[in-house]
PDB file of C-alpha atoms and ligand atoms in Angstrom:
ATOM      1  CA  MET A  26     -12.064  -2.392 -40.423  1.00 89.00           C
ATOM      2  CA  ALA A  27      -9.789   0.349 -39.561  1.00 95.00           C
ATOM      3  CA  LEU A  28      -8.440   1.277 -37.340  1.00 96.00           C
ATOM      4  CA  ASP A  29      -9.956   4.889 -36.176  1.00 97.00           C
ATOM      5  CA  GLU A  30      -7.181   6.662 -33.304  1.00 98.00           C
ATOM      6  CA  ILE A  31      -9.879   8.564 -32.290  1.00 98.00           C
ATOM      7  CA  LEU A  32     -11.803   5.976 -31.105  1.00 98.00           C
ATOM      8  CA  ILE A  33      -9.097   5.020 -29.407  1.00 98.00           C
ATOM      9  CA  SER A  34      -8.420   7.975 -27.795  1.00 98.00           C
ATOM     10  CA  ARG A  35     -12.448   8.124 -26.889  1.00 98.00           C
ATOM     11  CA  ALA A  36     -12.009   4.773 -25.501  1.00 98.00           C
ATOM     12  CA  ILE A  37      -9.443   5.603 -22.767  1.00 98.00           C
ATOM     13  CA  ILE A  38     -10.986   8.447 -21.884  1.00 98.00           C
ATOM     14  CA  GLU A  39     -14.278   7.292 -21.147  1.00 98.00           C
ATOM     15  CA  ARG A  40     -12.848   3.870 -19.896  1.00 98.00           C
ATOM     16  CA  TYR A  41     -10.549   6.023 -17.303  1.00 98.00           C
ATOM     17  CA  HIS A  42     -12.987   8.935 -16.434  1.00 98.00           C
ATOM     18  CA  GLN A  43     -15.904   5.917 -15.304  1.00 98.00           C
ATOM     19  CA  LYS A  44     -12.866   4.326 -13.306  1.00 98.00           C
ATOM     20  CA  LEU A  45     -11.718   6.813 -11.133  1.00 98.00           C
ATOM     21  CA  THR A  46     -15.482   8.530 -10.936  1.00 98.00           C
ATOM     22  CA  GLU A  47     -16.559   4.931  -9.669  1.00 98.00           C
ATOM     23  CA  ASN A  48     -13.618   5.219  -6.887  1.00 98.00           C
ATOM     24  CA  LEU A  49     -14.487   8.357  -5.485  1.00 98.00           C
ATOM     25  CA  GLU A  50     -16.388   7.052  -2.681  1.00 98.00           C
ATOM     26  CA  THR A  51     -14.847   4.011  -0.840  1.00 98.00           C
ATOM     27  CA  ASP A  52     -14.508   1.947   2.329  1.00 98.00           C
ATOM     28  CA  VAL A  53     -10.802   2.327   1.778  1.00 98.00           C
ATOM     29  CA  ALA A  54      -8.160   3.939  -0.159  1.00 98.00           C
ATOM     30  CA  ILE A  55      -4.609   2.783   0.462  1.00 99.00           C
ATOM     31  CA  VAL A  56      -1.603   4.732  -0.613  1.00 98.00           C
ATOM     32  CA  GLY A  57       1.024   2.801  -1.710  1.00 98.00           C
ATOM     33  CA  ALA A  58       1.104  -0.725  -4.195  1.00 98.00           C
ATOM     34  CA  GLY A  59       4.632  -2.038  -2.453  1.00 98.00           C
ATOM     35  CA  PRO A  60       3.900  -5.120  -0.630  1.00 98.00           C
ATOM     36  CA  SER A  61       1.794  -4.557   2.593  1.00 98.00           C
ATOM     37  CA  GLY A  62      -0.632  -2.541  -0.088  1.00 98.00           C
ATOM     38  CA  LEU A  63      -1.278  -4.753  -2.549  1.00 98.00           C
ATOM     39  CA  VAL A  64      -1.829  -7.871  -0.209  1.00 98.00           C
ATOM     40  CA  ALA A  65      -4.026  -5.272   2.202  1.00 98.00           C
ATOM     41  CA  GLY A  66      -6.154  -4.427  -1.241  1.00 98.00           C
ATOM     42  CA  TYR A  67      -6.956  -8.050  -2.592  1.00 98.00           C
ATOM     43  CA  PHE A  68      -7.530  -9.455   1.262  1.00 98.00           C
ATOM     44  CA  LEU A  69     -10.159  -6.288   1.091  1.00 98.00           C
ATOM     45  CA  ALA A  70     -11.458  -6.845  -1.772  1.00 98.00           C
ATOM     46  CA  LYS A  71     -11.342 -10.421  -1.028  1.00 98.00           C
ATOM     47  CA  ALA A  72     -13.791  -9.352   1.484  1.00 98.00           C
ATOM     48  CA  GLY A  73     -16.263  -7.276  -0.256  1.00 98.00           C
ATOM     49  CA  LYS A  74     -15.403  -4.382   0.151  1.00 98.00           C
ATOM     50  CA  LYS A  75     -14.617  -1.572  -2.035  1.00 98.00           C
ATOM     51  CA  VAL A  76     -11.718  -0.501  -1.781  1.00 98.00           C
ATOM     52  CA  VAL A  77      -8.585   1.158  -3.826  1.00 98.00           C
ATOM     53  CA  LEU A  78      -4.901   1.797  -4.738  1.00 99.00           C
ATOM     54  CA  PHE A  79      -2.742   5.076  -5.073  1.00 98.00           C
ATOM     55  CA  GLU A  80       0.091   4.422  -6.363  1.00 98.00           C
ATOM     56  CA  ARG A  81       3.569   7.461  -6.888  1.00 98.00           C
ATOM     57  CA  LYS A  82       5.508   5.911  -9.805  1.00 98.00           C
ATOM     58  CA  LEU A  83       4.068   4.608 -12.754  1.00 98.00           C
ATOM     59  CA  SER A  84       5.116   0.980 -11.597  1.00 97.00           C
ATOM     60  CA  ILE A  85       3.446  -0.875  -9.054  1.00 98.00           C
ATOM     61  CA  GLY A  86       5.454  -3.540  -6.229  1.00 98.00           C
ATOM     62  CA  GLY A  87       7.350  -0.435  -4.216  1.00 98.00           C
ATOM     63  CA  GLY A  88      10.159  -1.981  -3.065  1.00 96.00           C
ATOM     64  CA  MET A  89      10.014  -5.698  -3.852  1.00 97.00           C
ATOM     65  CA  TRP A  90      11.205  -5.366  -7.339  1.00 94.00           C
ATOM     66  CA  GLY A  91      14.370  -5.194  -6.151  1.00 94.00           C
ATOM     67  CA  GLY A  92      15.392  -7.945  -4.274  1.00 94.00           C
ATOM     68  CA  GLY A  93      18.739  -6.865  -2.266  1.00 95.00           C
ATOM     69  CA  MET A  94      20.848  -4.362  -3.959  1.00 96.00           C
ATOM     70  CA  LEU A  95      19.238  -5.416  -6.794  1.00 96.00           C
ATOM     71  CA  PHE A  96      19.385  -9.170  -6.509  1.00 97.00           C
ATOM     72  CA  ASN A  97      15.822  -9.127  -7.233  1.00 97.00           C
ATOM     73  CA  GLU A  98      15.346 -12.354  -5.412  1.00 97.00           C
ATOM     74  CA  ILE A  99      13.554 -11.548  -2.524  1.00 97.00           C
ATOM     75  CA  VAL A 100      13.966 -14.038   1.284  1.00 98.00           C
ATOM     76  CA  VAL A 101      10.497 -14.928   2.754  1.00 98.00           C
ATOM     77  CA  GLN A 102      10.257 -16.943   6.396  1.00 97.00           C
ATOM     78  CA  TYR A 103       7.956 -20.022   7.280  1.00 97.00           C
ATOM     79  CA  GLU A 104       5.687 -17.974   8.866  1.00 97.00           C
ATOM     80  CA  ALA A 105       4.199 -16.364   5.450  1.00 98.00           C
ATOM     81  CA  LEU A 106       4.418 -19.232   2.930  1.00 98.00           C
ATOM     82  CA  ALA A 107       0.226 -19.236   3.587  1.00 98.00           C
ATOM     83  CA  ILE A 108       0.142 -15.653   2.086  1.00 98.00           C
ATOM     84  CA  LEU A 109       2.425 -16.891  -0.993  1.00 98.00           C
ATOM     85  CA  ASP A 110       0.470 -19.726  -1.594  1.00 98.00           C
ATOM     86  CA  GLU A 111      -3.104 -17.421  -2.053  1.00 98.00           C
ATOM     87  CA  PHE A 112      -1.329 -15.169  -4.789  1.00 98.00           C
ATOM     88  CA  GLY A 113      -0.283 -18.653  -6.121  1.00 98.00           C
ATOM     89  CA  ILE A 114       3.811 -17.331  -6.234  1.00 98.00           C
ATOM     90  CA  ARG A 115       6.014 -20.407  -6.283  1.00 98.00           C
ATOM     91  CA  TYR A 116       8.452 -20.361  -3.318  1.00 98.00           C
ATOM     92  CA  ARG A 117      11.960 -22.740  -2.901  1.00 98.00           C
ATOM     93  CA  GLN A 118      13.562 -23.382   0.931  1.00 98.00           C
ATOM     94  CA  TYR A 119      16.790 -22.014   1.293  1.00 98.00           C
ATOM     95  CA  GLN A 120      17.310 -23.074   5.014  1.00 97.00           C
ATOM     96  CA  ASP A 121      15.748 -24.036   7.827  1.00 97.00           C
ATOM     97  CA  ASP A 122      12.844 -21.458   7.937  1.00 96.00           C
ATOM     98  CA  TYR A 123      14.607 -19.428   5.073  1.00 98.00           C
ATOM     99  CA  TYR A 124      12.191 -19.132   2.042  1.00 98.00           C
ATOM    100  CA  THR A 125      13.365 -17.593  -1.683  1.00 98.00           C
ATOM    101  CA  ALA A 126      11.108 -16.222  -4.048  1.00 98.00           C
ATOM    102  CA  ASP A 127      11.530 -14.326  -7.586  1.00 98.00           C
ATOM    103  CA  GLY A 128      11.408 -10.681  -6.452  1.00 97.00           C
ATOM    104  CA  VAL A 129       9.546 -10.257 -10.269  1.00 98.00           C
ATOM    105  CA  GLU A 130       6.875 -12.919  -9.999  1.00 98.00           C
ATOM    106  CA  ALA A 131       5.927 -11.778  -7.067  1.00 98.00           C
ATOM    107  CA  VAL A 132       5.325  -8.021  -7.360  1.00 98.00           C
ATOM    108  CA  ALA A 133       3.819  -9.394 -10.452  1.00 98.00           C
ATOM    109  CA  SER A 134       1.920 -12.684  -8.892  1.00 98.00           C
ATOM    110  CA  LEU A 135      -0.060 -10.064  -6.011  1.00 98.00           C
ATOM    111  CA  THR A 136      -0.907  -7.623  -8.575  1.00 98.00           C
ATOM    112  CA  ALA A 137      -2.717  -9.734 -10.821  1.00 98.00           C
ATOM    113  CA  GLU A 138      -4.589 -11.477  -7.942  1.00 98.00           C
ATOM    114  CA  ALA A 139      -5.086  -8.333  -5.844  1.00 98.00           C
ATOM    115  CA  VAL A 140      -6.520  -6.396  -9.280  1.00 98.00           C
ATOM    116  CA  ARG A 141      -8.600  -9.934 -10.123  1.00 98.00           C
ATOM    117  CA  ALA A 142     -10.138 -10.158  -6.328  1.00 98.00           C
ATOM    118  CA  GLY A 143     -11.364  -6.274  -7.405  1.00 98.00           C
ATOM    119  CA  LEU A 144      -8.757  -3.893  -5.868  1.00 98.00           C
ATOM    120  CA  THR A 145      -9.060  -0.603  -8.296  1.00 98.00           C
ATOM    121  CA  ILE A 146      -5.336   0.391  -8.521  1.00 98.00           C
ATOM    122  CA  PHE A 147      -4.737   3.863  -9.969  1.00 98.00           C
ATOM    123  CA  ASN A 148      -0.856   4.679 -11.154  1.00 98.00           C
ATOM    124  CA  CYS A 149       0.763   7.968 -11.241  1.00 98.00           C
ATOM    125  CA  ILE A 150      -0.945   9.210  -8.784  1.00 98.00           C
ATOM    126  CA  SER A 151       0.134  11.073  -5.226  1.00 98.00           C
ATOM    127  CA  VAL A 152      -1.326  11.872  -2.332  1.00 98.00           C
ATOM    128  CA  GLU A 153      -0.356  14.605  -1.347  1.00 97.00           C
ATOM    129  CA  ASP A 154      -2.713  15.601   1.370  1.00 98.00           C
ATOM    130  CA  VAL A 155      -5.993  14.149   3.512  1.00 98.00           C
ATOM    131  CA  MET A 156      -9.601  15.085   4.405  1.00 98.00           C
ATOM    132  CA  MET A 157     -10.656  15.886   7.905  1.00 96.00           C
ATOM    133  CA  ARG A 158     -14.004  16.327   9.316  1.00 91.00           C
ATOM    134  CA  PRO A 159     -12.854  17.975  12.214  1.00 88.00           C
ATOM    135  CA  ASP A 160     -10.919  14.955  14.008  1.00 93.00           C
ATOM    136  CA  ARG A 161     -11.378  12.001  11.430  1.00 97.00           C
ATOM    137  CA  VAL A 162      -9.648  11.619   8.568  1.00 98.00           C
ATOM    138  CA  GLU A 163     -11.558  11.340   5.562  1.00 98.00           C
ATOM    139  CA  GLY A 164     -10.083  10.578   2.488  1.00 98.00           C
ATOM    140  CA  LEU A 165      -7.615  11.540   0.328  1.00 98.00           C
ATOM    141  CA  VAL A 166      -6.161  14.464  -2.173  1.00 98.00           C
ATOM    142  CA  ILE A 167      -5.072  13.449  -4.725  1.00 98.00           C
ATOM    143  CA  ASN A 168      -2.982  15.497  -7.624  1.00 98.00           C
ATOM    144  CA  TRP A 169      -1.251  13.532 -11.152  1.00 98.00           C
ATOM    145  CA  SER A 170       2.700  12.891 -10.364  1.00 98.00           C
ATOM    146  CA  PRO A 171       4.199  14.181 -13.542  1.00 98.00           C
ATOM    147  CA  VAL A 172       2.096  17.184 -11.727  1.00 97.00           C
ATOM    148  CA  GLU A 173       3.962  16.972  -8.423  1.00 93.00           C
ATOM    149  CA  MET A 174       7.187  16.507  -9.751  1.00 95.00           C
ATOM    150  CA  ALA A 175       7.244  19.364 -12.230  1.00 97.00           C
ATOM    151  CA  GLY A 176       5.999  21.463  -9.385  1.00 96.00           C
ATOM    152  CA  LEU A 177       3.586  23.257 -11.151  1.00 97.00           C
ATOM    153  CA  HIS A 178       0.543  25.274  -9.712  1.00 97.00           C
ATOM    154  CA  VAL A 179      -2.680  22.655 -10.189  1.00 98.00           C
ATOM    155  CA  ASP A 180      -5.412  21.903  -7.396  1.00 98.00           C
ATOM    156  CA  PRO A 181      -6.452  18.351  -6.875  1.00 98.00           C
ATOM    157  CA  LEU A 182      -8.814  16.702  -6.912  1.00 98.00           C
ATOM    158  CA  THR A 183     -10.889  13.999  -3.399  1.00 98.00           C
ATOM    159  CA  VAL A 184     -11.988  10.663  -2.361  1.00 98.00           C
ATOM    160  CA  ARG A 185     -13.511   9.840   0.035  1.00 98.00           C
ATOM    161  CA  ALA A 186     -13.139   6.421   1.872  1.00 98.00           C
ATOM    162  CA  SER A 187     -14.712   4.733   5.354  1.00 98.00           C
ATOM    163  CA  TYR A 188     -10.832   4.469   6.443  1.00 98.00           C
ATOM    164  CA  VAL A 189      -7.810   5.508   4.056  1.00 98.00           C
ATOM    165  CA  ILE A 190      -4.574   3.094   4.596  1.00 99.00           C
ATOM    166  CA  ASP A 191      -0.938   3.998   4.631  1.00 98.00           C
ATOM    167  CA  ALA A 192       0.765   2.128   2.886  1.00 98.00           C
ATOM    168  CA  THR A 193       4.012   3.852   2.263  1.00 98.00           C
ATOM    169  CA  GLY A 194       7.186   2.374   3.294  1.00 97.00           C
ATOM    170  CA  HIS A 195       9.995   4.569   4.554  1.00 95.00           C
ATOM    171  CA  ASP A 196       8.231   7.714   3.731  1.00 93.00           C
ATOM    172  CA  THR A 197       5.033   7.109   5.901  1.00 97.00           C
ATOM    173  CA  ASP A 198       4.135  10.512   4.012  1.00 98.00           C
ATOM    174  CA  VAL A 199       0.371   9.875   5.134  1.00 98.00           C
ATOM    175  CA  VAL A 200       0.796   9.630   8.412  1.00 98.00           C
ATOM    176  CA  GLN A 201       3.663  12.876   8.158  1.00 98.00           C
ATOM    177  CA  MET A 202       0.516  14.887   7.111  1.00 98.00           C
ATOM    178  CA  VAL A 203      -1.577  13.958  10.037  1.00 98.00           C
ATOM    179  CA  ASP A 204       0.732  14.511  12.571  1.00 97.00           C
ATOM    180  CA  LYS A 205       1.801  17.802  10.771  1.00 96.00           C
ATOM    181  CA  LYS A 206      -1.749  19.225  11.498  1.00 94.00           C
ATOM    182  CA  ASN A 207      -2.004  16.865  14.531  1.00 96.00           C
ATOM    183  CA  PRO A 208       0.730  17.570  16.864  1.00 96.00           C
ATOM    184  CA  GLY A 209       0.791  15.600  19.702  1.00 97.00           C
ATOM    185  CA  ARG A 210      -2.283  12.692  18.276  1.00 97.00           C
ATOM    186  CA  LEU A 211      -1.017   9.715  16.992  1.00 98.00           C
ATOM    187  CA  ASN A 212      -1.418   6.706  18.109  1.00 97.00           C
ATOM    188  CA  THR A 213       2.355   6.185  19.394  1.00 97.00           C
ATOM    189  CA  SER A 214       4.070   6.511  22.982  1.00 95.00           C
ATOM    190  CA  THR A 215       5.347   8.959  22.371  1.00 96.00           C
ATOM    191  CA  GLY A 216       2.169  11.189  19.850  1.00 97.00           C
ATOM    192  CA  GLY A 217       4.176  11.605  17.036  1.00 97.00           C
ATOM    193  CA  ILE A 218       6.042   9.640  14.894  1.00 97.00           C
ATOM    194  CA  ILE A 219       9.190   7.724  16.315  1.00 97.00           C
ATOM    195  CA  GLY A 220      11.275   7.075  13.179  1.00 95.00           C
ATOM    196  CA  GLN A 221      12.756   3.817  12.066  1.00 94.00           C
ATOM    197  CA  LYS A 222      15.445   2.360  14.328  1.00 95.00           C
ATOM    198  CA  ALA A 223      18.816   1.014  12.665  1.00 96.00           C
ATOM    199  CA  MET A 224      18.403  -2.460  10.954  1.00 96.00           C
ATOM    200  CA  TRP A 225      16.807  -5.318  12.427  1.00 96.00           C
ATOM    201  CA  ALA A 226      16.005  -7.710  10.698  1.00 95.00           C
ATOM    202  CA  ASP A 227      14.036 -10.588  13.576  1.00 93.00           C
ATOM    203  CA  ARG A 228      12.962  -7.873  15.657  1.00 94.00           C
ATOM    204  CA  ALA A 229      11.263  -5.763  13.199  1.00 94.00           C
ATOM    205  CA  GLU A 230       8.890  -8.203  11.236  1.00 92.00           C
ATOM    206  CA  SER A 231       7.449  -9.274  14.367  1.00 91.00           C
ATOM    207  CA  ASP A 232       7.211  -5.153  15.326  1.00 93.00           C
ATOM    208  CA  THR A 233       6.197  -4.643  11.507  1.00 96.00           C
ATOM    209  CA  THR A 234       2.229  -6.588  12.526  1.00 96.00           C
ATOM    210  CA  GLU A 235       2.217  -5.551  16.061  1.00 96.00           C
ATOM    211  CA  ASN A 236       2.844  -1.360  14.950  1.00 97.00           C
ATOM    212  CA  THR A 237       0.251  -2.620  12.172  1.00 98.00           C
ATOM    213  CA  LYS A 238      -3.104  -1.021  13.746  1.00 98.00           C
ATOM    214  CA  GLU A 239      -5.671   2.782  14.006  1.00 98.00           C
ATOM    215  CA  ILE A 240      -3.027   5.738  14.662  1.00 98.00           C
ATOM    216  CA  PHE A 241      -5.474   8.116  13.771  1.00 98.00           C
ATOM    217  CA  PRO A 242      -8.777   8.104  14.372  1.00 98.00           C
ATOM    218  CA  GLY A 243      -9.863   6.508  10.243  1.00 98.00           C
ATOM    219  CA  LEU A 244      -5.959   5.932   9.276  1.00 98.00           C
ATOM    220  CA  TYR A 245      -4.404   3.065   9.435  1.00 98.00           C
ATOM    221  CA  VAL A 246      -0.421   1.916   9.023  1.00 98.00           C
ATOM    222  CA  ALA A 247       0.970  -0.756   7.051  1.00 98.00           C
ATOM    223  CA  GLY A 248       3.799  -2.523   6.266  1.00 98.00           C
ATOM    224  CA  MET A 249       7.181  -0.579   6.485  1.00 97.00           C
ATOM    225  CA  ALA A 250       5.013   2.390   7.422  1.00 98.00           C
ATOM    226  CA  ALA A 251       4.081   1.157  10.439  1.00 97.00           C
ATOM    227  CA  ASN A 252       7.641   0.680  11.824  1.00 96.00           C
ATOM    228  CA  ALA A 253       8.380   4.390  10.950  1.00 96.00           C
ATOM    229  CA  THR A 254       6.023   6.177  12.558  1.00 97.00           C
ATOM    230  CA  ALA A 255       6.431   3.624  15.851  1.00 96.00           C
ATOM    231  CA  GLY A 256      10.451   3.717  15.845  1.00 95.00           C
ATOM    232  CA  GLY A 257      10.484   0.009  14.752  1.00 95.00           C
ATOM    233  CA  PRO A 258      14.295  -1.261  13.311  1.00 95.00           C
ATOM    234  CA  ARG A 259      14.103  -2.236   9.636  1.00 93.00           C
ATOM    235  CA  MET A 260      14.456  -5.212   8.211  1.00 93.00           C
ATOM    236  CA  GLY A 261      15.548  -5.387   4.442  1.00 92.00           C
ATOM    237  CA  PRO A 262      15.220  -7.691   2.017  1.00 92.00           C
ATOM    238  CA  ILE A 263      12.747 -10.191   3.862  1.00 96.00           C
ATOM    239  CA  PHE A 264       8.858  -9.191   2.973  1.00 97.00           C
ATOM    240  CA  GLY A 265       7.420 -11.429   5.524  1.00 97.00           C
ATOM    241  CA  GLY A 266       6.965  -8.831   7.909  1.00 97.00           C
ATOM    242  CA  MET A 267       5.079  -6.877   4.515  1.00 98.00           C
ATOM    243  CA  LEU A 268       2.983  -9.551   4.164  1.00 98.00           C
ATOM    244  CA  LEU A 269       1.402 -10.336   7.327  1.00 98.00           C
ATOM    245  CA  SER A 270       1.307  -6.676   8.103  1.00 98.00           C
ATOM    246  CA  GLY A 271      -1.474  -6.338   5.043  1.00 98.00           C
ATOM    247  CA  ARG A 272      -3.218  -8.974   5.778  1.00 98.00           C
ATOM    248  CA  LYS A 273      -3.376  -7.958   9.257  1.00 98.00           C
ATOM    249  CA  VAL A 274      -4.985  -4.782   8.283  1.00 98.00           C
ATOM    250  CA  ALA A 275      -7.570  -6.421   5.752  1.00 98.00           C
ATOM    251  CA  ARG A 276      -8.645  -8.621   8.479  1.00 98.00           C
ATOM    252  CA  GLU A 277      -9.222  -6.160  11.015  1.00 98.00           C
ATOM    253  CA  LEU A 278     -10.888  -3.022   8.417  1.00 98.00           C
ATOM    254  CA  ALA A 279     -12.634  -6.240   7.106  1.00 98.00           C
ATOM    255  CA  GLU A 280     -14.622  -7.186  10.431  1.00 97.00           C
ATOM    256  CA  LYS A 281     -14.950  -3.047  10.839  1.00 97.00           C
ATOM    257  CA  LEU A 282     -16.833  -2.295   7.586  1.00 96.00           C
TER     258      LEU A 282
HETATM  259  O1  48F B 322       8.065   1.038  -0.072  1.00 80.38           O
HETATM  260  P1  48F B 322       6.862   0.129  -0.343  1.00 80.38           P
HETATM  261  O2  48F B 322       7.214  -1.193  -1.513  1.00 80.38           O
HETATM  262  O3  48F B 322       6.148  -0.275   1.137  1.00 80.38           O
HETATM  263  P2  48F B 322       6.388  -1.586   2.447  1.00 80.38           P
HETATM  264  O4  48F B 322       4.431  -2.500   1.475  1.00 80.38           O
HETATM  265  O5  48F B 322       7.558  -2.726   1.887  1.00 80.38           O
HETATM  266  C1  48F B 322       8.146  -2.733   1.765  1.00 80.38           C
HETATM  267  C2  48F B 322       9.702  -3.456   1.877  1.00 80.38           C
HETATM  268  O6  48F B 322       9.750  -2.827   0.184  1.00 80.38           O
HETATM  269  C3  48F B 322      10.898  -2.682   1.898  1.00 80.38           C
HETATM  270  C4  48F B 322      11.851  -3.278   3.095  1.00 80.38           C
HETATM  271  C5  48F B 322      11.435  -5.139   2.992  1.00 80.38           C
HETATM  272  O7  48F B 322      10.293  -5.418   3.809  1.00 80.38           O
HETATM  273  O8  48F B 322      11.578  -2.711   3.959  1.00 80.38           O
HETATM  274  O9  48F B 322      11.331  -1.663   2.168  1.00 80.38           O
HETATM  275  O10 48F B 322       5.741  -1.227   2.794  1.00 80.38           O
HETATM  276  O11 48F B 322       5.982   0.680  -0.930  1.00 80.38           O
HETATM  277  C6  48F B 322       5.413   2.132  -0.585  1.00 80.38           C
HETATM  278  C7  48F B 322       5.085   2.718  -2.816  1.00 80.38           C
HETATM  279  O12 48F B 322       4.313   3.651  -1.614  1.00 80.38           O
HETATM  280  C8  48F B 322       4.296   5.000  -3.124  1.00 80.38           C
HETATM  281  C9  48F B 322       5.748   4.627  -3.557  1.00 80.38           C
HETATM  282  O13 48F B 322       5.788   4.825  -4.298  1.00 80.38           O
HETATM  283  C10 48F B 322       6.211   3.202  -3.216  1.00 80.38           C
HETATM  284  O14 48F B 322       5.909   2.199  -4.545  1.00 80.38           O
HETATM  285  N1  48F B 322       4.161   5.926  -1.797  1.00 80.38           N
HETATM  286  C11 48F B 322       4.563   6.587  -1.507  1.00 80.38           C
HETATM  287  N2  48F B 322       4.106   8.139  -0.791  1.00 80.38           N
HETATM  288  C12 48F B 322       2.959   8.417  -2.073  1.00 80.38           C
HETATM  289  C13 48F B 322       3.442   6.784  -2.825  1.00 80.38           C
HETATM  290  C14 48F B 322       2.853   9.218  -2.268  1.00 80.38           C
HETATM  291  N3  48F B 322       2.128  10.871  -1.828  1.00 80.38           N
HETATM  292  N4  48F B 322       1.242   8.876  -2.962  1.00 80.38           N
HETATM  293  C15 48F B 322       1.386   7.834  -3.917  1.00 80.38           C
HETATM  294  N5  48F B 322       2.280   6.507  -3.392  1.00 80.38           N
END
């Protein structure tokens, strides 16, 4: 059979169109495909929820590929090993409670398992705003990342979600959008974004899980974004907190939905 270029194009356009249309209304919309977003997506999908994830970059995985300073090994502490097991990610004990895993294997496994569990991922799409009705986040405003990068004047599209999760890492992008339009109304000690503190790995790891919560009606925050919002410290290339945060937000939402 001779391969036809137009049929190849038609297959891609029709299948993508179908995938996007099917995800315009969803239970949970996650922003950011770092470790916390991927883990949240996996557990929500596994719980039978409809869940979609938008990632600004072409590549999935956020800050996990690069390990520490591009040494692509990550450290995971004992408490989070069950999550590595859940995804089939191999690890080795380094010393006491410190374990290491290959950053590439970790991202690839989180992604593959999450997608197989039912998470739909759209890469190269940036979330540029939220939908509000009027006091609750009810969805996302999305656009192609290249449109954003080129500064083109192109209107976005929208996705309706029962809940949104900000898993955008240090940027804490979605919380910033909500904060700007609703000053003083975030679920933090000041009502606003407190900002990330200097590095303190031990404290940061426990804070990450604690700061994972509903930060505004309809909007949850997870992973590094949770610490950046609530004033927790940064932790560097130890990833247990990110994994535990993703599982926590998924469990809370799965119960609510
Ligand atoms: O930063 P990131 O990996 O988030 P995380 O899950 O994990 C943090 C760790 O990687 C690391 C750390 C040690 O544990 O401190 O930093 O909290 O991934 C965040 C993802 O969100 C995407 C961004 O490209 C990245 O892949 N992102 C950010 N803003 C947007 C976005 C946006 N507006 N729309 C779509 N994606």
